[in-house]
mmCIF file of C-alpha atoms and ligand atoms in Angstrom:
data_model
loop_
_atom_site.group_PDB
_atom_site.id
_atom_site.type_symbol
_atom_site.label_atom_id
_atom_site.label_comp_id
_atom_site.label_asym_id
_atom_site.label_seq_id
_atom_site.Cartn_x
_atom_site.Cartn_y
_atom_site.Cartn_z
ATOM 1 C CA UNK Y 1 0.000 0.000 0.000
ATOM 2 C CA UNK Y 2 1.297 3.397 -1.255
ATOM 3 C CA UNK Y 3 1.929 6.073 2.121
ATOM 4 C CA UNK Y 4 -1.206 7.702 2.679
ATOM 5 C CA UNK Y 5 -1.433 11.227 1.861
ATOM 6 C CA UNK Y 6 -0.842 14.594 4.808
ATOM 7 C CA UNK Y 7 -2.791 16.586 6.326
ATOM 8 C CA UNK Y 8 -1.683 19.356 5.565
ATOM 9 C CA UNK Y 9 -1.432 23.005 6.911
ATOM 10 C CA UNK Y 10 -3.591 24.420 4.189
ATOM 11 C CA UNK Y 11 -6.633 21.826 4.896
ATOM 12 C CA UNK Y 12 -6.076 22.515 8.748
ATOM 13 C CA UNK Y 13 -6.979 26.111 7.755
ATOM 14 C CA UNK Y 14 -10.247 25.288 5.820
ATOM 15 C CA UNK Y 15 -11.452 22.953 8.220
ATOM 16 C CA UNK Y 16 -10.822 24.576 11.933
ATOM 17 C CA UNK Y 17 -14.049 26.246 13.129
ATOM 18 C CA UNK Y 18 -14.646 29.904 14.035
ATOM 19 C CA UNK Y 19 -16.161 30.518 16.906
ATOM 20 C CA UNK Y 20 -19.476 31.923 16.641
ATOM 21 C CA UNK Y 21 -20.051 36.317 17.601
ATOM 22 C CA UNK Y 22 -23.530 34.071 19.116
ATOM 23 C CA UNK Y 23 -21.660 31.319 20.491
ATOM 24 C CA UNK Y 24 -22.693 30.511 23.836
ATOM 25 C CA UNK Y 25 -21.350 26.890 25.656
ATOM 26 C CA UNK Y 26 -24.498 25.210 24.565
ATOM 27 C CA UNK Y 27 -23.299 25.941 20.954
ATOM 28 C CA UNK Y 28 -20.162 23.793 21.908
ATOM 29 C CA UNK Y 29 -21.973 21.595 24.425
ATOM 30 C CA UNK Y 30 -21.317 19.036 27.029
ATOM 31 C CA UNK Y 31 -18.073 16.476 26.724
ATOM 32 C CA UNK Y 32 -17.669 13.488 29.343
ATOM 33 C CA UNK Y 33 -14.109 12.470 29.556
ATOM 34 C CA UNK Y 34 -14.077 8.740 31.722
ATOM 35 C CA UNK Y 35 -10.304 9.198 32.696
ATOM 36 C CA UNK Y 36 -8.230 8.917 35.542
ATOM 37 C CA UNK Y 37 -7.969 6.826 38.953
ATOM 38 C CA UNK Y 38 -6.709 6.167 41.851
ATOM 39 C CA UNK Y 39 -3.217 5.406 41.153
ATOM 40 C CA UNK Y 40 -3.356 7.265 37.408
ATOM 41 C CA UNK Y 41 -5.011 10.560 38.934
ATOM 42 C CA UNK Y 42 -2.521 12.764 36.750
ATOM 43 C CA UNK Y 43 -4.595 11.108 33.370
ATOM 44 C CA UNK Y 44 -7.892 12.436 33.666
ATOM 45 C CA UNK Y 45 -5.574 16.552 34.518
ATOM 46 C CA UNK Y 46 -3.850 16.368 31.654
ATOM 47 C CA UNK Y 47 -6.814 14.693 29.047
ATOM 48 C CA UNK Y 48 -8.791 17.983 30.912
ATOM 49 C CA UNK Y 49 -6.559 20.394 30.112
ATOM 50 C CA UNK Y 50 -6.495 19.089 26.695
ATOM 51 C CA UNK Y 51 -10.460 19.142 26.472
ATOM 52 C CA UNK Y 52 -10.906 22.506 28.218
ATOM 53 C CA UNK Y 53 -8.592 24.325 25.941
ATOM 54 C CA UNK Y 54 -9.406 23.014 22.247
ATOM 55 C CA UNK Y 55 -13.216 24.227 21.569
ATOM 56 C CA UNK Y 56 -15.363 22.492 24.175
ATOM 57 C CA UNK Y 57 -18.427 24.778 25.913
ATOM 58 C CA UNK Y 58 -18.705 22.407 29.245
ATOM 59 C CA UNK Y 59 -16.638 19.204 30.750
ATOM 60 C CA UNK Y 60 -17.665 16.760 33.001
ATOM 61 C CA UNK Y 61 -15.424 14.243 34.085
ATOM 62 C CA UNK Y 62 -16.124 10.857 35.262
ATOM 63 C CA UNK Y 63 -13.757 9.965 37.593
ATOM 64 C CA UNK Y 64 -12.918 8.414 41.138
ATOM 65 C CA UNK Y 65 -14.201 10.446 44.363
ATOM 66 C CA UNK Y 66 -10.597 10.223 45.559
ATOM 67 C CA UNK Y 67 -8.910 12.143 42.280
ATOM 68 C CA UNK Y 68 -11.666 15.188 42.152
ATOM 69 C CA UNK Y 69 -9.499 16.905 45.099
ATOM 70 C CA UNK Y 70 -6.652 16.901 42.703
ATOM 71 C CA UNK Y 71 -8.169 17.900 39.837
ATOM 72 C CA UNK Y 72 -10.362 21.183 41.723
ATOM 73 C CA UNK Y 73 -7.273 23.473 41.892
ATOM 74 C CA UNK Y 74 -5.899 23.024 38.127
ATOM 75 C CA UNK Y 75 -9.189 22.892 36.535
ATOM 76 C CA UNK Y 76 -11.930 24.917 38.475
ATOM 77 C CA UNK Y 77 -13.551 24.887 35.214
ATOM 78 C CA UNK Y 78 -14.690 21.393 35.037
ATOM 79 C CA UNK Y 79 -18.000 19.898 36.331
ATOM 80 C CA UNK Y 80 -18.047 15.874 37.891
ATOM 81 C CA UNK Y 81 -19.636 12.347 37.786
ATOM 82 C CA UNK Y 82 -18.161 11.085 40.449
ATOM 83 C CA UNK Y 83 -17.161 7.536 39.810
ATOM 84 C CA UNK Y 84 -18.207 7.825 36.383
ATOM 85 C CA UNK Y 85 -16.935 4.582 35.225
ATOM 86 C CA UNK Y 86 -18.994 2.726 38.017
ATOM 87 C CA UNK Y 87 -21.870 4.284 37.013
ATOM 88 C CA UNK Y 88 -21.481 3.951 33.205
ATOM 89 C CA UNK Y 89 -21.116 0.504 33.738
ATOM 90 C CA UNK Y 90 -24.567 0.045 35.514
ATOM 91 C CA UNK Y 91 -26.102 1.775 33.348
ATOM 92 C CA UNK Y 92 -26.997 4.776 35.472
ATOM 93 C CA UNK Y 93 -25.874 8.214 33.549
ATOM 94 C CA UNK Y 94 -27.698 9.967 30.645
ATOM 95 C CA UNK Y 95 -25.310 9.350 27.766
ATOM 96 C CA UNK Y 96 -28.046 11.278 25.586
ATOM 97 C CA UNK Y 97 -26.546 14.954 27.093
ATOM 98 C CA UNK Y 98 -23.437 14.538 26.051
ATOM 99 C CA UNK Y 99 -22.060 16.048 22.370
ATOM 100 C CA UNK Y 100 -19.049 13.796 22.428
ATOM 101 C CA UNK Y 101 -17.646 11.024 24.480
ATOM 102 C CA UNK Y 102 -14.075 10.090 25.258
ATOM 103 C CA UNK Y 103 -12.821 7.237 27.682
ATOM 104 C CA UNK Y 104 -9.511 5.442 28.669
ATOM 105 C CA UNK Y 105 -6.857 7.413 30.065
ATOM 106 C CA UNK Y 106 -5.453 6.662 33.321
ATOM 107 C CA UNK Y 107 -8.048 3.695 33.651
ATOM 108 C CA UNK Y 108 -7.401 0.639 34.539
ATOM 109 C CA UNK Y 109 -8.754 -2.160 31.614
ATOM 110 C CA UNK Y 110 -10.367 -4.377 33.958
ATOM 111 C CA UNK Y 111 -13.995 -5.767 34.074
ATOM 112 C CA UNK Y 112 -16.236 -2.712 34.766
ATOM 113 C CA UNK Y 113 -14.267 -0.533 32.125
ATOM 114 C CA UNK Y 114 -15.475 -3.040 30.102
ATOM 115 C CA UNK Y 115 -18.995 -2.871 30.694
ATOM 116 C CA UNK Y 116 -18.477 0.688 30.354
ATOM 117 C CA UNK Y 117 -17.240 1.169 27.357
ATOM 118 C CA UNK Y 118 -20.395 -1.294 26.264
ATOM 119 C CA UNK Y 119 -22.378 0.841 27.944
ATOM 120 C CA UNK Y 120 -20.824 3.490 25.793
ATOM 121 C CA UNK Y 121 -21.215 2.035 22.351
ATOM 122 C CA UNK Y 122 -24.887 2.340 23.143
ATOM 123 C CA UNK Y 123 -25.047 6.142 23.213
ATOM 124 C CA UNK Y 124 -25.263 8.490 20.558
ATOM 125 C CA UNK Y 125 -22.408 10.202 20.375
ATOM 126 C CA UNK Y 126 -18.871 10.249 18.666
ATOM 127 C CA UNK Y 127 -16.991 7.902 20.708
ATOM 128 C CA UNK Y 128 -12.938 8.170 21.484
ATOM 129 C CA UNK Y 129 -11.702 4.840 23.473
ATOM 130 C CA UNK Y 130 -8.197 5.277 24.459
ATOM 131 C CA UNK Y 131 -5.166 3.305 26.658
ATOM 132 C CA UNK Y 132 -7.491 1.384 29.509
ATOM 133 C CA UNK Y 133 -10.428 1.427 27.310
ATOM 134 C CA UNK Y 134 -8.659 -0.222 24.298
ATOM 135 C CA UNK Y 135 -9.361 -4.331 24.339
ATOM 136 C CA UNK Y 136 -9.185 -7.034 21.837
ATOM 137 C CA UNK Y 137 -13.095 -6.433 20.628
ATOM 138 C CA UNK Y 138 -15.660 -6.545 17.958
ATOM 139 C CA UNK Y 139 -17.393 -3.270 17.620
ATOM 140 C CA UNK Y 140 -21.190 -3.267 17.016
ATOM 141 C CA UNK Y 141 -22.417 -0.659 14.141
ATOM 142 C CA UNK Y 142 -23.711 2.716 15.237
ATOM 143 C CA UNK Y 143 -24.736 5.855 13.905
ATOM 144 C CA UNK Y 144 -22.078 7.927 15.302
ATOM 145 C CA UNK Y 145 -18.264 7.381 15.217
ATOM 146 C CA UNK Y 146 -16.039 5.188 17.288
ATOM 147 C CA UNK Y 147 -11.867 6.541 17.703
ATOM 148 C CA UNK Y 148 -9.640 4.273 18.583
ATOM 149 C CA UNK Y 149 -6.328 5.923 19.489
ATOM 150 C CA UNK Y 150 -3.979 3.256 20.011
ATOM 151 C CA UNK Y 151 -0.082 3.846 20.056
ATOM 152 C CA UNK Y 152 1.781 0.969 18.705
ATOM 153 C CA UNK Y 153 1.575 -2.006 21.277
ATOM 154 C CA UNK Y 154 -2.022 -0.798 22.081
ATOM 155 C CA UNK Y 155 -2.384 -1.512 18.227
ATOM 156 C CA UNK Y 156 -0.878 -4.785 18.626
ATOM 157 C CA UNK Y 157 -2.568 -5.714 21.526
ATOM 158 C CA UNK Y 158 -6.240 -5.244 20.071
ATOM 159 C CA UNK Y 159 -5.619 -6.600 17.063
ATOM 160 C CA UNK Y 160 -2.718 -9.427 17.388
ATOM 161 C CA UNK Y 161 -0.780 -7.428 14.348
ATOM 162 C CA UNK Y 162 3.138 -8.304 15.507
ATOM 163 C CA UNK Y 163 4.774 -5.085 16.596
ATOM 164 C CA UNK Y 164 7.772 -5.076 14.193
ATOM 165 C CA UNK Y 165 6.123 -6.124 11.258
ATOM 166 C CA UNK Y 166 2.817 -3.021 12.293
ATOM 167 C CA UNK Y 167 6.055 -0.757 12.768
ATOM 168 C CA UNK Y 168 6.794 -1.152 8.885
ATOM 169 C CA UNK Y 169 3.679 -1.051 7.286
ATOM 170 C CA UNK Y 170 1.996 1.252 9.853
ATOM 171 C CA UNK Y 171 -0.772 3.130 6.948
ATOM 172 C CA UNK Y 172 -1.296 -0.755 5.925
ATOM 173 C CA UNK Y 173 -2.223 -2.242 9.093
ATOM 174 C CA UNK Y 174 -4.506 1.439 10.688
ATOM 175 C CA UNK Y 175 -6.282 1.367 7.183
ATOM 176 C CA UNK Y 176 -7.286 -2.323 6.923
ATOM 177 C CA UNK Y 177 -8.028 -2.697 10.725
ATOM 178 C CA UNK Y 178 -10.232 0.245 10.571
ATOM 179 C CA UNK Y 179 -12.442 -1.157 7.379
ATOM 180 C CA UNK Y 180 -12.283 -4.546 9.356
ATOM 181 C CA UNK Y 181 -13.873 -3.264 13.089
ATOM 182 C CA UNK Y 182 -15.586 -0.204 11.262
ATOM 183 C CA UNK Y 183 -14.093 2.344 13.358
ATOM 184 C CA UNK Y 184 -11.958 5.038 13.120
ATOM 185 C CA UNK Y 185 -7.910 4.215 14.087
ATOM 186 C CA UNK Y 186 -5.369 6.747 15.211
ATOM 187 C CA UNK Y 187 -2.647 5.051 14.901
ATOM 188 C CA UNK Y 188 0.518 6.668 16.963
ATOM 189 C CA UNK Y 189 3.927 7.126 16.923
ATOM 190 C CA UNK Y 190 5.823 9.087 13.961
ATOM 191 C CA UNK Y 191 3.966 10.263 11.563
ATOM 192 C CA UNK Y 192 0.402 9.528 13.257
ATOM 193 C CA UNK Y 193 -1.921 7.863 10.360
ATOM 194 C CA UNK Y 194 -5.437 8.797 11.021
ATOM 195 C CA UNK Y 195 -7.991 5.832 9.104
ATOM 196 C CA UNK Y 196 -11.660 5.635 8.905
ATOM 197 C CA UNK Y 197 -13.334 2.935 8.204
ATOM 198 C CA UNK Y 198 -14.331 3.990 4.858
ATOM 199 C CA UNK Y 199 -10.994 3.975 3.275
ATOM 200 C CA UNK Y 200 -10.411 7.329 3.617
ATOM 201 C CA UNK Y 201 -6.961 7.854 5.130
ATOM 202 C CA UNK Y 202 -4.027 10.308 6.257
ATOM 203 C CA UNK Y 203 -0.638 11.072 7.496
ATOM 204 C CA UNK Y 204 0.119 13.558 10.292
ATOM 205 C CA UNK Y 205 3.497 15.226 9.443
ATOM 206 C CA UNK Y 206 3.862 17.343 12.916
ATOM 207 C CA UNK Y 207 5.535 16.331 16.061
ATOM 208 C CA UNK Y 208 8.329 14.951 17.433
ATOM 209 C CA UNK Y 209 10.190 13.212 19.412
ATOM 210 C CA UNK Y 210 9.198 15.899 22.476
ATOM 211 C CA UNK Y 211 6.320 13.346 22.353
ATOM 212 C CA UNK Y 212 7.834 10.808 23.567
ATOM 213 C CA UNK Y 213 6.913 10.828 26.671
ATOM 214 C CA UNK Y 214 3.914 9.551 29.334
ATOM 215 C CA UNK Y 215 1.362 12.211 29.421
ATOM 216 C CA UNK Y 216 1.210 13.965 26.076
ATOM 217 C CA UNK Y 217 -1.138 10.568 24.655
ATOM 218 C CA UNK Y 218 -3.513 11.676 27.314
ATOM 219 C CA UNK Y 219 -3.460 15.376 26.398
ATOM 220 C CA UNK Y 220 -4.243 14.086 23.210
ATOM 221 C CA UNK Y 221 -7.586 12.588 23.862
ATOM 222 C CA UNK Y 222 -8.532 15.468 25.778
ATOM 223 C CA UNK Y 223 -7.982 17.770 22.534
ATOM 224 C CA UNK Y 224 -9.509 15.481 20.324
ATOM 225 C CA UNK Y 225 -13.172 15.512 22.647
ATOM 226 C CA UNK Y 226 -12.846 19.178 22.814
ATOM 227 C CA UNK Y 227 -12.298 19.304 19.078
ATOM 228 C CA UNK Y 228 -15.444 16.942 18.184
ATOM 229 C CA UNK Y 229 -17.349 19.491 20.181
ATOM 230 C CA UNK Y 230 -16.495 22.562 18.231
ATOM 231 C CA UNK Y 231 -16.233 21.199 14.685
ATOM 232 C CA UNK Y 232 -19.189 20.428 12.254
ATOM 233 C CA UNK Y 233 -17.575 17.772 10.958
ATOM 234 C CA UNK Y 234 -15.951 14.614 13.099
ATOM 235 C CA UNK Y 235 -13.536 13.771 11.050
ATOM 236 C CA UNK Y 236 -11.806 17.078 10.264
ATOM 237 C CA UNK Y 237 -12.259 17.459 14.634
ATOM 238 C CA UNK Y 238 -9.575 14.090 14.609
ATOM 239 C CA UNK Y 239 -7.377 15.307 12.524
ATOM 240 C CA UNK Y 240 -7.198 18.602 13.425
ATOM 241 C CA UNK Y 241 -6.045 17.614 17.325
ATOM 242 C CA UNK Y 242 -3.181 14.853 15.812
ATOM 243 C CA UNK Y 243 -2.169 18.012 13.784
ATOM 244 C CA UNK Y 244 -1.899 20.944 16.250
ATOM 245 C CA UNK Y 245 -1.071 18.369 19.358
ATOM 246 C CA UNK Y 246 2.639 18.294 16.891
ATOM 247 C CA UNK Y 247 2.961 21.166 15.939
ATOM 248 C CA UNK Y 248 2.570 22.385 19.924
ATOM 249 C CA UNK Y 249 5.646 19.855 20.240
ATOM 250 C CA UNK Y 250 7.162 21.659 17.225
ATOM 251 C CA UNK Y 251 6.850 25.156 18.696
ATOM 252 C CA UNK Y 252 8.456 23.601 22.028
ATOM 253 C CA UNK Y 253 11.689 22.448 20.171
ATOM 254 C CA UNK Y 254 12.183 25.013 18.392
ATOM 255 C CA UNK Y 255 13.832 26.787 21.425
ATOM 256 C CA UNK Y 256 13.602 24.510 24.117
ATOM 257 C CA UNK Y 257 15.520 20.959 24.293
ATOM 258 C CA UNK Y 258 13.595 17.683 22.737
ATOM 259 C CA UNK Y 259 14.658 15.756 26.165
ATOM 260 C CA UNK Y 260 12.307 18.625 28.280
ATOM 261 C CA UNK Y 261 8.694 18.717 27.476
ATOM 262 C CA UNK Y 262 6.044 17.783 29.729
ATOM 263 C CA UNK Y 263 2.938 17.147 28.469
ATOM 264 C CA UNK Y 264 0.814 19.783 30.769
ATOM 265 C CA UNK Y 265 2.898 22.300 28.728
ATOM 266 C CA UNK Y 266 1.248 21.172 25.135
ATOM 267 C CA UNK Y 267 -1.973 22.541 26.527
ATOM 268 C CA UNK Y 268 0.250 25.949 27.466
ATOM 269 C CA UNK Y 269 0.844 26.255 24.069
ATOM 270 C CA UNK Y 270 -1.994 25.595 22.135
ATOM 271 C CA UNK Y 271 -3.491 28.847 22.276
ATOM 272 C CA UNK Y 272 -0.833 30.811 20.523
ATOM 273 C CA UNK Y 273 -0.497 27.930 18.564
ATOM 274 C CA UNK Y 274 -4.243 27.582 17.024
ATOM 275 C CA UNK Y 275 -4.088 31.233 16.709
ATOM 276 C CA UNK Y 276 -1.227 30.329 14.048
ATOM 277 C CA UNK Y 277 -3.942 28.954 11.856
ATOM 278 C CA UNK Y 278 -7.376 31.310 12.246
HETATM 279 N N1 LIG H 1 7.346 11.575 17.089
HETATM 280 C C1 LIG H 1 6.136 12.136 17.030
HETATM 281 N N2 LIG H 1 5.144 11.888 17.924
HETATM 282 C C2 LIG H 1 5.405 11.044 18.925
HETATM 283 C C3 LIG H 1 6.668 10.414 19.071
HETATM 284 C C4 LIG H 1 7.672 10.715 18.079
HETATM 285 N N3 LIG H 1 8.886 10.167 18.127
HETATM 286 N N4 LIG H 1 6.625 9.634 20.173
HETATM 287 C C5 LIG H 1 5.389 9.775 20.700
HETATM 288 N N5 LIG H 1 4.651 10.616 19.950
HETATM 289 C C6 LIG H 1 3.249 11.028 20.191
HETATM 290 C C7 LIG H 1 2.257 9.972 19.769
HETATM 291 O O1 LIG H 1 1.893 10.126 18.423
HETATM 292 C C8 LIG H 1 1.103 10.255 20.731
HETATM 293 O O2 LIG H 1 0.328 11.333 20.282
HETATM 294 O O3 LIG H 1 3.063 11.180 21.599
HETATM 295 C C9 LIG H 1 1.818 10.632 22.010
HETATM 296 C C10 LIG H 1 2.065 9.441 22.962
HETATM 297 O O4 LIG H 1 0.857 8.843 23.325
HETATM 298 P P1 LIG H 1 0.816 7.507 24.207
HETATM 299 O O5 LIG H 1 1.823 6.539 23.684
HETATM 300 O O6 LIG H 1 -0.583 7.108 24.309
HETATM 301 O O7 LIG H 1 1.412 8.007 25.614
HETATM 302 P P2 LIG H 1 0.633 8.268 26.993
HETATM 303 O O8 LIG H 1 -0.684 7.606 26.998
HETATM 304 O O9 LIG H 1 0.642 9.700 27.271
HETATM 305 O O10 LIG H 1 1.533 7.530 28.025
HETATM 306 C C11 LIG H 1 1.062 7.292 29.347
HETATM 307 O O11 LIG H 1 -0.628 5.586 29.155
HETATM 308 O O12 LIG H 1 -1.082 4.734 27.016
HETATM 309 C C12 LIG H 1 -0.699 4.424 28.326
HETATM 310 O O13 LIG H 1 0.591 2.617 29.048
HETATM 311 C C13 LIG H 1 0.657 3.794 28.298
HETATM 312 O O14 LIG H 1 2.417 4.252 29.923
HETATM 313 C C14 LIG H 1 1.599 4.825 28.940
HETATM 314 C C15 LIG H 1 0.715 5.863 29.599
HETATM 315 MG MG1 LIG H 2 -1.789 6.497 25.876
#
C-alpha cells in the first residue's frame, strides 16, 4: 500500500471552526471524559486540560471520588460524575446529554471498564476509546463514530498485528483494521496515520520526538473531545487535534531541548499555537 497522503497546513486552515459572535457553551456543548484513577489521577488533569482548551463549551469528568481533590485546583472549570466509570457501567448516567464522548486514560482495563465502554457504544455520540479502554473487541455498528487511538503495542494488543512487522507497514495495518472493526484508528507514533473505516486515510506530518513521553497521549484525547465538540464535521475534529497536538511539540523544540517537554505544557501552548492557523 502506497503512504497515505498529509494533512496538511492548508486543509487545517479550511477545516478549523470559528467561533461563533452568538456562540454561547451550549453551541459547543457538554463532553464526558471517563479518565483517571486512583493510582493514574494525573490522566484524567492532563486529558482535561487538553479538552478545556481546544473548543469544548462544558466538561464533566467521570472519575474516582478520591482524584476530584486533585483535579479542583488546576481545573476549576470542570464539572463531575463522580465515579463515572462505576456508574457507566450500571447503566446509570444519561449518555443522551453529552455532544461527544471520550474514555480510557489513566483507567485501569479491567472488568467494569469493560462494561463501560459497552455501555458506551450504546449512546449516541462520537466515541474516542483510548489506553485502559482499548481491548481485543468486535465493535457493534452505530450511527455515530467510534476513535480508537492506540499507540503501537495498544495496536498490537487489540488486534494481534506483531509489533515489528505493524512498525513497517503502519498506513497498511490502521487502514485495513479500521475497514475490518468499522471504526476510526489513530494510529501513533511518527507520523500519526489517522484511518476511517471507509478507506479514507491520512498522514500527520507534525511532532516529534518531544512526544515521547507519558502524558502527552492523554493530552491528546482530551484535545480530540474538545475538538469533536467545536467542529461540524468529526472527522476534520480528529485530525485537526493529531495536527496541532505536533505542531505544539514543534513550537516547544524550536527553542527549548527535545529531552524537556512535559505534556501539561502542550496545553500551554496551544493557544498561541491555534491562533497560528485562524
Ligand atoms: N514523534 C512524534 N510523535 C510522537 C513520538 C515521536 N517520536 N513519540 C510519541 N509521539 C506522540 C504519539 O503520536 C502520541 O500522540 O506522543 C503521544 C504518545 O501517546 P501515548 O503513547 O498514548 O502516551 P501516553 O498515553 O501519554 O503515556 C502514558 O498511558 O497509554 C498508556 O501505558 C501507556 O504508559 C503509557 C501511559
Ligand atoms: Mg496512551
Amino acid at each position: 500500500m502506497t503512504a497515505h497522503p498529509f494533512w496538511t497546513e492548508e486543509n487545517v486552515r479550511t477545516t478549523l471552526p470559528k467561533r461563533e459572535a452568538s456562540g454561547h457553551k451550549g453551541t459547543y456543548g457538554t463532553g464526558l471524559l471517563l479518565a483517571g484513577s486512583r493510582d493514574m489521577p494525573g490522566a484524567a488533569l492532563l486529558s482535561g486540560l487538553g479538552a478545556m482548551r481546544s473548543g469544548i463549551g462544558k466538561l464533566e469528568i467521570g472519575t474516582d471520588e478520591e482524584v476530584i481533590p486533585y483535579i479542583v485546583p488546576v481545573l476549576p472549570e470542570v464539572t463531575y460524575l463522580r465515579n463515572g466509570l462505576q456508574k457507566t457501567a450500571e447503566s446509570s448516567v444519561d449518555l443522551a446529554k453529552y455532544k461527544a464522548v471520550a474514555a480510557g486514560p489513566g483507567i485501569e482495563p479491567n472488568e467494569e471498564t469493560e462494561k463501560a465502554t459497552h455501555q458506551l457504544m450504546k449512546s449516541e455520540s462520537p466515541l474516542i476509546l483510548d489506553a485502559g479502554a482499548l481491548t481485543e473487541r468486535m465493535y457493534d455498528e452505530r450511527q455515530e463514530p467510534v476513535i480508537l487511538t492506540p499507540h503501537p503495542g495498544e495496536f498490537s494488543k487489540i488486534t494481534g498485528v506483531d509489533l515489528k512487522e505493524l512498525q513497517q507497514n503502519r498506513s497498511h495495518h490502521a487502514s485495513i483494521w479500521s475497514e475490518k472493526l468499522g471504526v476510526t484508528i489513530v494510529l501513533k507514533g511518527n507520523e500519526t496515520i489517522i484511518a476511517f473505516p471507509d478507506g479514507e486515510a491520512w498522514t500527520n506530518p507534525t511532532g516529534n520526538s518531544a512526544l515521547a513521553k507519558g502524558g502527552t497521549g492523554d493530552t491528546l484525547t482530551g484535545m480530540m473531545l474538545g475538538m469533536l465538540c467545536c467542529h461540524k464535521e468529526w472527522r476534520h475534529a480528529v485530525l485537526n487535534a493529531v495536527y496541532l497536538h505536533g505542531v505544539c511539540a514543534d513550537k516547544w523544540s524550536e527553542q527549548r531541548s527535545a529531552h524537556t517537554m512535559l505534556a501539561h505544557e502542550l496545553t500551554e501552548l496551544l493557544p498561541v499555537v491555534w491562533k497560528g492557523f485562524e
